[in-house]
CSV table of C-alpha atoms and ligand atoms in Angstrom, one decimal:
chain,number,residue,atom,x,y,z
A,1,UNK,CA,43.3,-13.2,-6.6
A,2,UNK,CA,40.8,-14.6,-4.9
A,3,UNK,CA,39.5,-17.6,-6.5
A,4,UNK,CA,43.2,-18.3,-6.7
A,5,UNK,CA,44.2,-22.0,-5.2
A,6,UNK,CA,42.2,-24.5,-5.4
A,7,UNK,CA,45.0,-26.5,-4.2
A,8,UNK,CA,48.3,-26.1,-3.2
A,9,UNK,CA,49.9,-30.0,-3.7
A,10,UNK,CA,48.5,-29.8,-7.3
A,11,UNK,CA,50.6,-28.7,-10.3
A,12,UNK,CA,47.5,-26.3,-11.4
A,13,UNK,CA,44.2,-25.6,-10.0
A,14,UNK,CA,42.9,-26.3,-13.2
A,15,UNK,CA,44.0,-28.5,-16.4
A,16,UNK,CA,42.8,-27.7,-20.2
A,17,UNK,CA,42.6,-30.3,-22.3
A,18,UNK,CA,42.7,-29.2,-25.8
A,19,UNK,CA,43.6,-25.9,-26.4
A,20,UNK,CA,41.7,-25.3,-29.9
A,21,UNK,CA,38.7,-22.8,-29.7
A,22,UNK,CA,37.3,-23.6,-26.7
A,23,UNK,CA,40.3,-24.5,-24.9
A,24,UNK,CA,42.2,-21.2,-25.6
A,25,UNK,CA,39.3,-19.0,-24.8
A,26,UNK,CA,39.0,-21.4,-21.4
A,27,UNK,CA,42.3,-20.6,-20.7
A,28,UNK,CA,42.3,-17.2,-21.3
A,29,UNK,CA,39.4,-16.4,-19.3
A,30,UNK,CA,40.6,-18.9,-16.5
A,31,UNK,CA,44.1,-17.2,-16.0
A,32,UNK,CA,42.7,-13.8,-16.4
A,33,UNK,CA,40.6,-14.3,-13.0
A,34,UNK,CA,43.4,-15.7,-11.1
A,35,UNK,CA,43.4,-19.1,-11.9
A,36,UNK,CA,46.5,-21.3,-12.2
A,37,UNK,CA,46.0,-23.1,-15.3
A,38,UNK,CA,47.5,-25.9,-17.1
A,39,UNK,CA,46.9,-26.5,-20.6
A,40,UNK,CA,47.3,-29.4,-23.1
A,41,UNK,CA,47.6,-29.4,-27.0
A,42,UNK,CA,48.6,-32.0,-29.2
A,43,UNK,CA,49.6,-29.8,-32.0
A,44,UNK,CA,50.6,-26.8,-32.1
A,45,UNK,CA,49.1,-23.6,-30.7
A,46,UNK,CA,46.7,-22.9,-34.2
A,47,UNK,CA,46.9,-25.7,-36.3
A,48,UNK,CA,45.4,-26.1,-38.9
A,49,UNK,CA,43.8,-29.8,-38.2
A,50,UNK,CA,40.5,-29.4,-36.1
A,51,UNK,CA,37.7,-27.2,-36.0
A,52,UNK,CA,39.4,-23.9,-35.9
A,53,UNK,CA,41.6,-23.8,-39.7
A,54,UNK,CA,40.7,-22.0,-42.9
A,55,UNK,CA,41.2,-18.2,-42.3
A,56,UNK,CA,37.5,-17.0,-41.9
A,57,UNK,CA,34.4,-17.6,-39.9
A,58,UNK,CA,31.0,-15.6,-39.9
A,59,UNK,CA,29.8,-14.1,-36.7
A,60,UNK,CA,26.1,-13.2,-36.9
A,61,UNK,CA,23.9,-12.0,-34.0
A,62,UNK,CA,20.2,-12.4,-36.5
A,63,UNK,CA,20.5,-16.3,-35.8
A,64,UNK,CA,19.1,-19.2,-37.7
A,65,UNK,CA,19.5,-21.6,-35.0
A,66,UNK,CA,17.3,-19.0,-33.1
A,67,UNK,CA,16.3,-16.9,-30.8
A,68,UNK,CA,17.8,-17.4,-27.5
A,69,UNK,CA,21.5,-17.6,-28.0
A,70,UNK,CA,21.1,-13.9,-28.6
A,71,UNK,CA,22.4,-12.9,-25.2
A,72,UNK,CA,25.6,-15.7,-25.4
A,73,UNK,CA,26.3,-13.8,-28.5
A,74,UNK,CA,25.7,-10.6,-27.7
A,75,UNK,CA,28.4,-11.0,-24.6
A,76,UNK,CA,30.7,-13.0,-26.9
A,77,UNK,CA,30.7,-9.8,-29.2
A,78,UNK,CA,32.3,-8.0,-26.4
A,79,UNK,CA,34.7,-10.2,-25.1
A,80,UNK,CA,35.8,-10.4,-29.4
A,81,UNK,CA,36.4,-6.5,-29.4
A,82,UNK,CA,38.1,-7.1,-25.9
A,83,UNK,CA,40.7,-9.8,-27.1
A,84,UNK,CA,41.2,-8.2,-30.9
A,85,UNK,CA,42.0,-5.0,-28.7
A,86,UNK,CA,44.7,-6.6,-26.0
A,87,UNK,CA,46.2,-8.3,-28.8
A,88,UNK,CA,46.4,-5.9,-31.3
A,89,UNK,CA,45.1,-7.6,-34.3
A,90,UNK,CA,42.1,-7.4,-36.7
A,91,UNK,CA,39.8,-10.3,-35.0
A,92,UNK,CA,36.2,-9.5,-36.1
A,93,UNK,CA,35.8,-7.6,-38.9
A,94,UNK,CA,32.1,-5.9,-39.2
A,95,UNK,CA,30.9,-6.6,-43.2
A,96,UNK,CA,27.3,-7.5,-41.6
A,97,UNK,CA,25.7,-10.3,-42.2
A,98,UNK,CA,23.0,-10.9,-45.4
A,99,UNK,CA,20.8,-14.0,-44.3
A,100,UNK,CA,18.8,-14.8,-47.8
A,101,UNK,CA,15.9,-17.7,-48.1
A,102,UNK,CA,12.5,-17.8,-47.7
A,103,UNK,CA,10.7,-16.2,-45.4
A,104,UNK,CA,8.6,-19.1,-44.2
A,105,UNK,CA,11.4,-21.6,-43.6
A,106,UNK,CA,12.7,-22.2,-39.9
A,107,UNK,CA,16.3,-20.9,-40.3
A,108,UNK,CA,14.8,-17.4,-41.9
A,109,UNK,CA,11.6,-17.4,-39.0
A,110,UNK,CA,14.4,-17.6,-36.2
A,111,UNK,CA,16.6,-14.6,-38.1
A,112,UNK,CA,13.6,-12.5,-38.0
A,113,UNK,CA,12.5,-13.7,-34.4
A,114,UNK,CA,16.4,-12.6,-33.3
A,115,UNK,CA,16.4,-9.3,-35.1
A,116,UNK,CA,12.9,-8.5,-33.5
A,117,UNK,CA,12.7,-10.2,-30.0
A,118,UNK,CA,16.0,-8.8,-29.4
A,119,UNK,CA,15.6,-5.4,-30.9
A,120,UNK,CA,18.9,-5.7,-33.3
A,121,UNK,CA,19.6,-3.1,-35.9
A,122,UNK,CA,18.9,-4.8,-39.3
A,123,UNK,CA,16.8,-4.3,-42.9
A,124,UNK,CA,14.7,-6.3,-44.6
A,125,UNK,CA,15.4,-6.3,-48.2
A,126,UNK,CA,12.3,-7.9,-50.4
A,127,UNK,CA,13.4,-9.8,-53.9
A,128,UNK,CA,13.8,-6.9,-55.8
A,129,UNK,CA,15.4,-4.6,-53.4
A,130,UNK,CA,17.6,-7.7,-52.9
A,131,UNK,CA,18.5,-7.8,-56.2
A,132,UNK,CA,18.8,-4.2,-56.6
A,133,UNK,CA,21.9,-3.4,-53.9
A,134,UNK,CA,23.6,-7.5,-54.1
A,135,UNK,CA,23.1,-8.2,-57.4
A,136,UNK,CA,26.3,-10.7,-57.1
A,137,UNK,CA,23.1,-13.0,-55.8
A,138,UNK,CA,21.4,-14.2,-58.0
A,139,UNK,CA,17.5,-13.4,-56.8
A,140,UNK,CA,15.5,-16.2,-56.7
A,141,UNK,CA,11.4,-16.0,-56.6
A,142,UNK,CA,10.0,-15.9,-53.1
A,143,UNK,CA,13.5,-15.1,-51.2
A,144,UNK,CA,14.4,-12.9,-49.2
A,145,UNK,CA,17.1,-10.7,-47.5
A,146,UNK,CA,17.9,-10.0,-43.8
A,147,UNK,CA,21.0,-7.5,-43.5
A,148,UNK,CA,22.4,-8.1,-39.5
A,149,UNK,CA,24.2,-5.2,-39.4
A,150,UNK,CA,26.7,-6.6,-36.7
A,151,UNK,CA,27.2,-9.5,-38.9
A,152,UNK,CA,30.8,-10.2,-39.8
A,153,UNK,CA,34.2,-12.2,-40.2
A,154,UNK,CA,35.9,-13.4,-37.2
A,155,UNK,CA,39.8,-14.8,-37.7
A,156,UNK,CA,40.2,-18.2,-36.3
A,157,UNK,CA,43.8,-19.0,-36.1
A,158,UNK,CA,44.7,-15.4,-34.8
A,159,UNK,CA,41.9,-15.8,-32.5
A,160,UNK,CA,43.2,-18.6,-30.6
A,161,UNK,CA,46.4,-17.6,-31.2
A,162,UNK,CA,45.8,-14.6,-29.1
A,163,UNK,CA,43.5,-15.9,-26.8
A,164,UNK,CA,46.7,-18.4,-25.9
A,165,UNK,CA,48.8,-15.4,-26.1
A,166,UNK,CA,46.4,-13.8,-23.4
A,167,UNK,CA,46.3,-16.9,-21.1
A,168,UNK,CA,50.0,-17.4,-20.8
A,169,UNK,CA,50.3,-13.5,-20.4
A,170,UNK,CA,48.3,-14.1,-17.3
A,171,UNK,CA,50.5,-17.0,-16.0
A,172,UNK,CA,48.9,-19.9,-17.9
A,173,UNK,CA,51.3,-23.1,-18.2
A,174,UNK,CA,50.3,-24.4,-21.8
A,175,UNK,CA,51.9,-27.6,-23.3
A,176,UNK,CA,52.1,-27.6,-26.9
A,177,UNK,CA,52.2,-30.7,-28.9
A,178,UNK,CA,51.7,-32.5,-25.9
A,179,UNK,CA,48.8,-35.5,-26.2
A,180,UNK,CA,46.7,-36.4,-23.5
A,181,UNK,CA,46.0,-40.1,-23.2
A,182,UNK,CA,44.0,-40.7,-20.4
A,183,UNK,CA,41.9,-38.6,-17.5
A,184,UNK,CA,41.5,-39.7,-14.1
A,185,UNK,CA,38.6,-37.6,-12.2
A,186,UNK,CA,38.4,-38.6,-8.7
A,187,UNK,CA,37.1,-37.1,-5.4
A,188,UNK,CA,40.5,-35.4,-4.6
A,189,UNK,CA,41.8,-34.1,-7.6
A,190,UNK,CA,41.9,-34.9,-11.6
A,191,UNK,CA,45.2,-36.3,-13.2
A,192,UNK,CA,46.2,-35.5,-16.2
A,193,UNK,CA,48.2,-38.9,-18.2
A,194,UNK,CA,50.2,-37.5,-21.2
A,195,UNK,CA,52.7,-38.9,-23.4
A,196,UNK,CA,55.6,-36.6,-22.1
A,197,UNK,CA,54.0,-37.4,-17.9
A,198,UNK,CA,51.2,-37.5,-15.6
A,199,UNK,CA,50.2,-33.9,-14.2
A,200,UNK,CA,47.5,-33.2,-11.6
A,201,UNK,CA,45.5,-30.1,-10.7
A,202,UNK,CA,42.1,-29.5,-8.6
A,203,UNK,CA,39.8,-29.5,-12.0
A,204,UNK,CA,39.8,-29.7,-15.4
A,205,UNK,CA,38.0,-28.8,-18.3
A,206,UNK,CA,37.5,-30.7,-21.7
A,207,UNK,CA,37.8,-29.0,-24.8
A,208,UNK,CA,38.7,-31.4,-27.0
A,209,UNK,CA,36.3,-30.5,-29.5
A,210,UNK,CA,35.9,-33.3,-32.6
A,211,UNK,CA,38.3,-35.7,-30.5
A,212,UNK,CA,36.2,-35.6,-27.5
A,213,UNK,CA,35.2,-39.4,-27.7
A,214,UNK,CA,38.4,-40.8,-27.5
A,215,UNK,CA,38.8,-39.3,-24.0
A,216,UNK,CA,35.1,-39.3,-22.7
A,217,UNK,CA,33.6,-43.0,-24.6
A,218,UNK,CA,30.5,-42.5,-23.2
A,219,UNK,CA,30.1,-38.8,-23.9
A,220,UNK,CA,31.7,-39.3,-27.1
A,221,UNK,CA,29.0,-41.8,-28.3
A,222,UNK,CA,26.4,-38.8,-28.4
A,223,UNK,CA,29.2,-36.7,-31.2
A,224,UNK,CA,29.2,-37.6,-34.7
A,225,UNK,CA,32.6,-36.4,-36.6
A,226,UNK,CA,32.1,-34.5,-39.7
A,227,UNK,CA,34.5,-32.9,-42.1
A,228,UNK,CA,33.3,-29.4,-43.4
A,229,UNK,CA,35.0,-28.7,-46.8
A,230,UNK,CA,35.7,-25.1,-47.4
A,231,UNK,CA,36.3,-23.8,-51.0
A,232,UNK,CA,38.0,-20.7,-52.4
A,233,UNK,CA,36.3,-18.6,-55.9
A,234,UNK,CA,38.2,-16.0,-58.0
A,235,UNK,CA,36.1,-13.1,-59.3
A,236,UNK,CA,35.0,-14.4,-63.3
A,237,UNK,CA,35.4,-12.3,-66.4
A,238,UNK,CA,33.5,-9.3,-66.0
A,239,UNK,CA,33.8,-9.0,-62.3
A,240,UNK,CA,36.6,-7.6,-60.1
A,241,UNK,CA,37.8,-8.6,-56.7
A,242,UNK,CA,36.2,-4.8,-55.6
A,243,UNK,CA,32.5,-6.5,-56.3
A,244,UNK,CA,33.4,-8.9,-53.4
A,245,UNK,CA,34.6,-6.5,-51.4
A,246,UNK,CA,32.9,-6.1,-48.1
A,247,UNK,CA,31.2,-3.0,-48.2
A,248,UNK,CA,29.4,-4.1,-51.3
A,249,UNK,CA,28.8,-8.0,-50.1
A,250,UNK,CA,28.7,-8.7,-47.0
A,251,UNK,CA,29.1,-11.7,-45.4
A,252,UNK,CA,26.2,-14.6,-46.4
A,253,UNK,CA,24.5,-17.4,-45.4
A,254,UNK,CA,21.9,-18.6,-48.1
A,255,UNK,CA,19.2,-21.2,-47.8
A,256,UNK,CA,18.2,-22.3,-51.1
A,257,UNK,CA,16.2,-25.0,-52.5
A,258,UNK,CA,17.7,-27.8,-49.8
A,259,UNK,CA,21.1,-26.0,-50.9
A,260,UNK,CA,23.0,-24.5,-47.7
A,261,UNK,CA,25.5,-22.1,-49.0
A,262,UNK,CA,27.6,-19.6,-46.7
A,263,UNK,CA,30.0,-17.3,-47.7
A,264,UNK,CA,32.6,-14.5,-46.7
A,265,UNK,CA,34.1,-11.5,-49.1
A,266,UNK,CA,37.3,-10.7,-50.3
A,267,UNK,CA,39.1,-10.2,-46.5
A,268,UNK,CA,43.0,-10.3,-48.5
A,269,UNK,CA,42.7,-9.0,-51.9
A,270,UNK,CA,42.0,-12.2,-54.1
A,271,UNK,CA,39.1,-14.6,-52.7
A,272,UNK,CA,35.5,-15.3,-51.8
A,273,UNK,CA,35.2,-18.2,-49.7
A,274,UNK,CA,32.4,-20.5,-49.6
A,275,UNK,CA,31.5,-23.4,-47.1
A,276,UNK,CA,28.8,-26.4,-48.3
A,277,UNK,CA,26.9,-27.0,-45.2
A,278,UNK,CA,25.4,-30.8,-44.6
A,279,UNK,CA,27.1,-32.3,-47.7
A,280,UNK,CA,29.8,-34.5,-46.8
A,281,UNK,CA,29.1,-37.4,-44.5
A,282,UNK,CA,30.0,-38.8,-41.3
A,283,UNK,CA,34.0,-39.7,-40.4
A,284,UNK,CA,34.2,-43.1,-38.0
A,285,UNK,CA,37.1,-40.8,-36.5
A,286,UNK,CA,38.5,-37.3,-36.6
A,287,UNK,CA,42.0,-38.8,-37.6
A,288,UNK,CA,40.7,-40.6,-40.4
A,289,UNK,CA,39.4,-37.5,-42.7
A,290,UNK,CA,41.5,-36.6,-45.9
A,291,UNK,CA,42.0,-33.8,-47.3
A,292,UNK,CA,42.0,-34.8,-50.9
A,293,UNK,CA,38.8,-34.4,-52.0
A,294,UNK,CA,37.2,-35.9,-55.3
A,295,UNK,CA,36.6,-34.0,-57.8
A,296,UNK,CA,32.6,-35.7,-57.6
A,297,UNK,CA,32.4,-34.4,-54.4
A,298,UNK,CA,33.3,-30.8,-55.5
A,299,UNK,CA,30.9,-30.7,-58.2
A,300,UNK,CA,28.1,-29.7,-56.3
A,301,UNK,CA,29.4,-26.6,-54.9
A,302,UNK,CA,30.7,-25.4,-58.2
A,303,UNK,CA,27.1,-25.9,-59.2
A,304,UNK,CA,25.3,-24.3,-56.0
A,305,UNK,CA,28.3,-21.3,-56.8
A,306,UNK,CA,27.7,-20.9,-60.6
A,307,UNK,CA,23.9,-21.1,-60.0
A,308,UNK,CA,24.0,-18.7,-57.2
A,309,UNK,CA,26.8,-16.2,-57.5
A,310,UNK,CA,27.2,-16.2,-61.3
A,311,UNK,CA,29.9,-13.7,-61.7
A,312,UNK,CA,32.5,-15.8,-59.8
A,313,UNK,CA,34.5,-18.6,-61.6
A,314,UNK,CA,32.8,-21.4,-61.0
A,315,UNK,CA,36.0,-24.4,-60.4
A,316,UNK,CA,37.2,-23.7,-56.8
A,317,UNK,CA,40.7,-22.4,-56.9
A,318,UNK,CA,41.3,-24.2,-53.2
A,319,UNK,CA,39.4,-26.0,-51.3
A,320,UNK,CA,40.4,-27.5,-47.5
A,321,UNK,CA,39.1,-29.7,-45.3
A,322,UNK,CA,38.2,-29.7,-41.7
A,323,UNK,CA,36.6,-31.7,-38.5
A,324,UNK,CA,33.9,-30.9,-36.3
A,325,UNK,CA,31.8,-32.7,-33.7
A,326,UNK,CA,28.0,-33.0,-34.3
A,327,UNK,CA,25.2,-33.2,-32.0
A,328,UNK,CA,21.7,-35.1,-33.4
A,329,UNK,CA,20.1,-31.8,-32.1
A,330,UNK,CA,23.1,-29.4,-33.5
A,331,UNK,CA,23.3,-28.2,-29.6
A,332,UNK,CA,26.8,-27.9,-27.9
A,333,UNK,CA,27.3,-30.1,-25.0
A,334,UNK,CA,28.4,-27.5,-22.5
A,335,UNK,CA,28.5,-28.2,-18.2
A,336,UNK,CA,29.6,-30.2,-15.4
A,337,UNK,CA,29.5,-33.8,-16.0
A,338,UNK,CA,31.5,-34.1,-12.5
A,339,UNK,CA,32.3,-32.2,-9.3
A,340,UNK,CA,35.6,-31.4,-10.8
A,341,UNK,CA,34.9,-31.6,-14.5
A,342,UNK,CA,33.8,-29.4,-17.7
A,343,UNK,CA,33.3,-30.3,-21.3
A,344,UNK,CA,32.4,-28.1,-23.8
A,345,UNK,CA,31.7,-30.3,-27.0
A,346,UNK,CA,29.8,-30.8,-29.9
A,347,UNK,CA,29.2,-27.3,-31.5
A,348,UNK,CA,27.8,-28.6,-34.4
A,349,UNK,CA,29.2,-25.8,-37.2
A,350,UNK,CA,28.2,-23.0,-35.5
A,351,UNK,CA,30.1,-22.3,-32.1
A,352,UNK,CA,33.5,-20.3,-33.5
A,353,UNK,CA,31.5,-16.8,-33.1
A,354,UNK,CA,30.2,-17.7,-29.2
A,355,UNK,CA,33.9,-18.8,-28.6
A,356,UNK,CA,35.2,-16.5,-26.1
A,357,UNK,CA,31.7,-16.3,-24.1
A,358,UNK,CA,31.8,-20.2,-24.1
A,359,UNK,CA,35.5,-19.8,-22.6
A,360,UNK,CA,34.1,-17.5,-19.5
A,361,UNK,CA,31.4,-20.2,-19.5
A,362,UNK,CA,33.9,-22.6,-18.5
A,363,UNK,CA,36.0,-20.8,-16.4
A,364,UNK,CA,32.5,-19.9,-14.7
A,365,UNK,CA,31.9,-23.3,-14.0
A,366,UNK,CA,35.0,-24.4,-13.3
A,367,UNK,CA,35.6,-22.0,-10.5
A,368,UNK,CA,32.1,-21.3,-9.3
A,369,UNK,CA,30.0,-24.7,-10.6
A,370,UNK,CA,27.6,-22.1,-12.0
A,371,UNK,CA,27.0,-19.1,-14.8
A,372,UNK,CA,24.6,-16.7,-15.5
A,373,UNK,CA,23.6,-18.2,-18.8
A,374,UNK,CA,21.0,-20.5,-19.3
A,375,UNK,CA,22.8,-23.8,-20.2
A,376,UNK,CA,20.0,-26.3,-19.7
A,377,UNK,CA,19.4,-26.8,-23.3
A,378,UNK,CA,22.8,-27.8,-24.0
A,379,UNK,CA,23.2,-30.0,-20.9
A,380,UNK,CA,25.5,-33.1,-21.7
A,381,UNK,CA,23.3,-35.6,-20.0
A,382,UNK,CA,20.6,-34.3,-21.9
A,383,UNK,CA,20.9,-37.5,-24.7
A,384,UNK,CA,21.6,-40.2,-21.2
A,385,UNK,CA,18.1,-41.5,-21.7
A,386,UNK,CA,18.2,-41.7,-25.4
A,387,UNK,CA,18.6,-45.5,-27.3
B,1,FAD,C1,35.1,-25.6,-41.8
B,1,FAD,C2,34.3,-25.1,-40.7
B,1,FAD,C3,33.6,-23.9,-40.8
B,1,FAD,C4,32.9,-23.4,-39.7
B,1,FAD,N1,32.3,-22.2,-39.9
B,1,FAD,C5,31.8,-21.5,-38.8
B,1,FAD,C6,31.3,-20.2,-38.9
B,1,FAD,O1,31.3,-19.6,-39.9
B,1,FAD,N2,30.9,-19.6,-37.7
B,1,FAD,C7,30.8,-20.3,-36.5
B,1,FAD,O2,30.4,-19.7,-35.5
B,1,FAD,N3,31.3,-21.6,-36.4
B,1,FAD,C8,31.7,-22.2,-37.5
B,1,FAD,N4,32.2,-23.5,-37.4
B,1,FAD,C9,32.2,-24.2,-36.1
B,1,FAD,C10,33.3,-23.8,-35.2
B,1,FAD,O3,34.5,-23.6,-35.9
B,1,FAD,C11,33.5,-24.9,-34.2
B,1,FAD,O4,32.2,-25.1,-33.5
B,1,FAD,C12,34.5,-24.7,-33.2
B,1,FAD,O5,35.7,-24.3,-33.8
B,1,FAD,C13,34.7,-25.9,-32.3
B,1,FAD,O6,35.7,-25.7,-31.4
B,1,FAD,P1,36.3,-26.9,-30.4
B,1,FAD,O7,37.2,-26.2,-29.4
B,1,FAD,O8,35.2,-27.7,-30.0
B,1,FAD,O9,37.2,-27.8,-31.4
B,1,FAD,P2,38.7,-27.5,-31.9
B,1,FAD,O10,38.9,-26.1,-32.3
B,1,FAD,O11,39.0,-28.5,-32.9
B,1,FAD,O12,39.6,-27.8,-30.6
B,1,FAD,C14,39.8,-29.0,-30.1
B,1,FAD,C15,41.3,-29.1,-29.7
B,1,FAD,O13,41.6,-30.2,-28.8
B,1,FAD,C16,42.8,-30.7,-29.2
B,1,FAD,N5,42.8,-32.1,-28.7
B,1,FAD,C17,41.9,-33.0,-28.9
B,1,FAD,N6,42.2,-34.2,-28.2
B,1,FAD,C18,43.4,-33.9,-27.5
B,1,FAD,C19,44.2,-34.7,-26.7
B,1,FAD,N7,43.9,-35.9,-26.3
B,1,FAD,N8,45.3,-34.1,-26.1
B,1,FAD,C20,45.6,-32.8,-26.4
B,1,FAD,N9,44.9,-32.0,-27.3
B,1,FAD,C21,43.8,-32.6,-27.8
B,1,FAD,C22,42.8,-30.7,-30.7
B,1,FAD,O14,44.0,-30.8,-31.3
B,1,FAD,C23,42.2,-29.3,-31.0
B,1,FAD,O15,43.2,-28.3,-31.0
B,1,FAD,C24,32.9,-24.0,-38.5
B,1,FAD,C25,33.5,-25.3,-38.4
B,1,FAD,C26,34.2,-25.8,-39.4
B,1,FAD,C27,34.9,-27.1,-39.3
C-alpha cells in the first residue's frame, strides 16, 4: 500500500508501545492502511490490570464533558460497529444512555448543548415523567432526565481483543508480555529497548496509558494515577434481574448532590454494575494500587446505591479495582511530541468509548503528522508552561 515503508533497514515502520485501549485500536488502524507495525505489551493481550478490565463501559454521544467531542464520537461510533462486525462479536450494545441531574449544573448544560448543537435523537424526561418510566431511580426534587438514544455498553476486553485480532490479521507483529524499558527517539529512527531485545522501526506511538510516566518523566509529571473501583449489585427482594434489564434501564450516569454515580444494566443475566466516580485518591504509581479494598471505603457507594436505586441490594456482591491516568483539566494528551513520536495519554475516565477514533488518530499522525480532528485542546504541551 502506499503509505507502506517508511523504512526498509528498520524492523517496523512503526512500534506500539502498550497495546491496552489505545494501543490495540492504534494498531489496528495502523496495519489496516498498510503499515508495518510492531507492537509491545507487558501483559497479555486483555488483561485485566490497566484501564481497560471490568466487563462494561458506557458509550454516550449526549456528553457531559461537552459539546465538541461530538464529531470524535460520532466517528468512533462507526468504526465500533465496523470492528464488532469483522470480529463477530457483540461490542456496543445500544441500551441508550439516561443522563439524570440538575438542569443547571455544567455536566447536564453540556448534555443538553450535545443533544441540541449536534441535532441527536434524545428526550427530555422532567421529574415526574422520570419517575414515571425509571422508577428503579429514585426521583429527586429539581432533577432531571436526558435519554441519548445511541447511549450504550461497549465491551472492553473483547474490544481490544479484537482490535489486536484485527491488527495482526493485517500483518501486525505484536509482542505479548514483552516490557518496554527504555525509548530512544532520534533523527533517524526510534529504538525500542525491551526486556527480551532492542527493536527499531521509523516511528512509534505511546500508548501506555496509566504507565505513561515511567517511560516519558517529563510527560508523565502532567498524569496523576487513579484507581477507579467498580462494584457489582444483585436485584433486592421485590425486584427481579428483568427490572434491570436494558430495555427498561438503560444505561446511567447520575449527578447527585456532589455524588457521581454511573451505572450499566443487567448485560449477563445476574448484575447491575456501578462505578463511584472521584472517590478514591491519587496512587504514587500504577503498580502500587490493591485491589483489596476496605470495607470503609465501600461504604459510601452502598450508601449512594441504597439511597439512589433502592430496589437493588445495597452490599456489593464484587467489587474490582482498576488504573487510569488523569489530567488536571480531565483532557487526553493526544499528538506529536516529536518528528517521529505519538502519545495518546491521560484520558481521564472517559476515553474507552472514543477508543477506536483515537486509534485512526494515531495512525493519522503517525503516517501523515496530521488529522482531520481538532486536537489543539488536548495538545500535550499544552501544561509545558504550567508550575
Ligand atoms: C474502572 C474504569 C471505568 C471506566 N469507565 C469508562 C466508561 O464507562 N466509558 C469510557 O468511555 N471510559 C471509561 N473509562 C476510561 C477508559 O477506560 C480509559 O480512558 C481507557 O481505557 C484508557 O486507555 P489507555 O490505552 O490509555 O490505557 P490502558 O488500557 O491501561 O493501556 C495501556 C497499556 O500499556 C501497557 N503498558 C504500559 N507500559 C508498558 C511498557 N513499558 N511496556 C509494554 N506495555 C506497557 C499496559 O499494560 C496497558 O495494557 C473507565 C476507566 C476505568 C479505569
Amino acid at each position: 500500500m502506499a503509505r507502506k515503508g517508511v523504512s526498509s533497514d528498520m524492523d517496523a515502520d512503526v512500534a506500539v508501545v502498550g497495546l491496552g485501549t489505545m494501543g490495540a485500536m492504534a494498531a489496528w488502524r495502523l496495519a489496516r492502511s498498510g503499515a508495518d507495525v510492531i507492537g509491545f505489551e507487558q501483559y497479555g493481550i486483555a488483561h485485566d490490570r490497566g484501564a481497560a478490565g471490568g466487563e462494561s463501559r458506557l458509550f454516550r454521544m449526549a456528553y457531559h464533558e461537552g459539546p465538541q467531542y461530538v464529531p470524535l464520537l460520532r466517528r468512533a461510533r462507526t468504526l465500533w460497529h465496523e470492528l464488532a462486525e469483522l470480529s463477530g462479536r457483540p461490542l456496543l450494545t445500544t441500551t441508550g444512555c439516561l443522563s439524570i441531574g440538575p438542569p443547571a449544573i455544567a455536566p447536564m448544560r453540556n448534555v443538553l448543548r450535545s443533544v441540541r448543537e449536534h441535532g441527536l435523537e434524545h428526550t427530555v424526561l422532567d421529574g415526574a415523567e422520570l419517575a414515571e418510566r425509571y422508577p428503579q431511580h429514585a426521583a429527586r426534587d429539581g432533577e432531571i432526565g436526558v435519554l441519548d438514544a445511541q447511549g450504550g455498553v461497549l465491551r472492553p476486553e473483547l474490544a481490544v481483543l479484537s482490535a489486536a485480532e484485527q491488527a495482526r490479521a493485517h500483518g501486525a507483529r505484536l509482542l505479548d508480555r514483552t516490557t518496554v524499558t527504555e525509548l530512544l527517539v532520534e533523527d533517524g529512527g526510534v529504538r525500542v529497548r525491551t526486556d527480551s531485545g532492542e527493536f527499531t522501526a521509523g516511528r512509534v506511538v505511546v500508548t501506555a496509558g496509566p504507565w505513561t510516566g515511567q517511560l516519558l518523566p517529563e510527560l508523565g509529571r502532567r498524569i496523576t494515577v487513579r484507581p477507579i473501583v467498580l462494584t457489582w449489585f444483585a436485584p433486592g427482594r421485590g425486584s427481579t434481574a428483568a427490572d434491570y434489564a436494558p430495555d427498561r434501564f438503560p444505561a446511567f450516569i447520575r449527578d447527585t448532590g456532589g455524588v457521581h454515580l454511573f451505572g450499566i444494566p443487567v448485560m449477563d443475566g445476574t448484575w447491575v454494575k456501578t462505578g463511584f466516580a472521584d472517590a478514591w485518591g491519587d496512587l504514587p504509581d500504577p503498580g502500587s494500587f490493591t485491589r483489596d479494598v476496605d470495607e470503609d471505603r465501600l461504604r459510601p457507594v452502598a450508601e449512594a446505591v441504597a439511597a439512589l436505586l433502592p430496589g437493588l441490594h445495597p452490599d456489593p456482591v464484587r467489587h474490582s479495582v482498576y488504573v487510569e491516568g488523569y489530567t488536571r483539566d480531565r483532557t487526553a494528551m493526544v499528538g506529536r511530541v516529536h518528528e517521529r513520536a505519538v502519545v495518546l495519554a491521560g484520558f481521564s475516565g472517559h476515553g474507552f468509548k472514543m477508543a477506536p477514533v483515537f486509534g485512526q488518530i494515531a495512525a493519522d499522525l503517525a503516517l501523515d503528522g496530521g488529522t482531520g480532528f481538532d486536537l489543539a485542546p488536548m495538545a500535550p504541551d499544552r501544561f509545558a508552561a504550567a508550575p
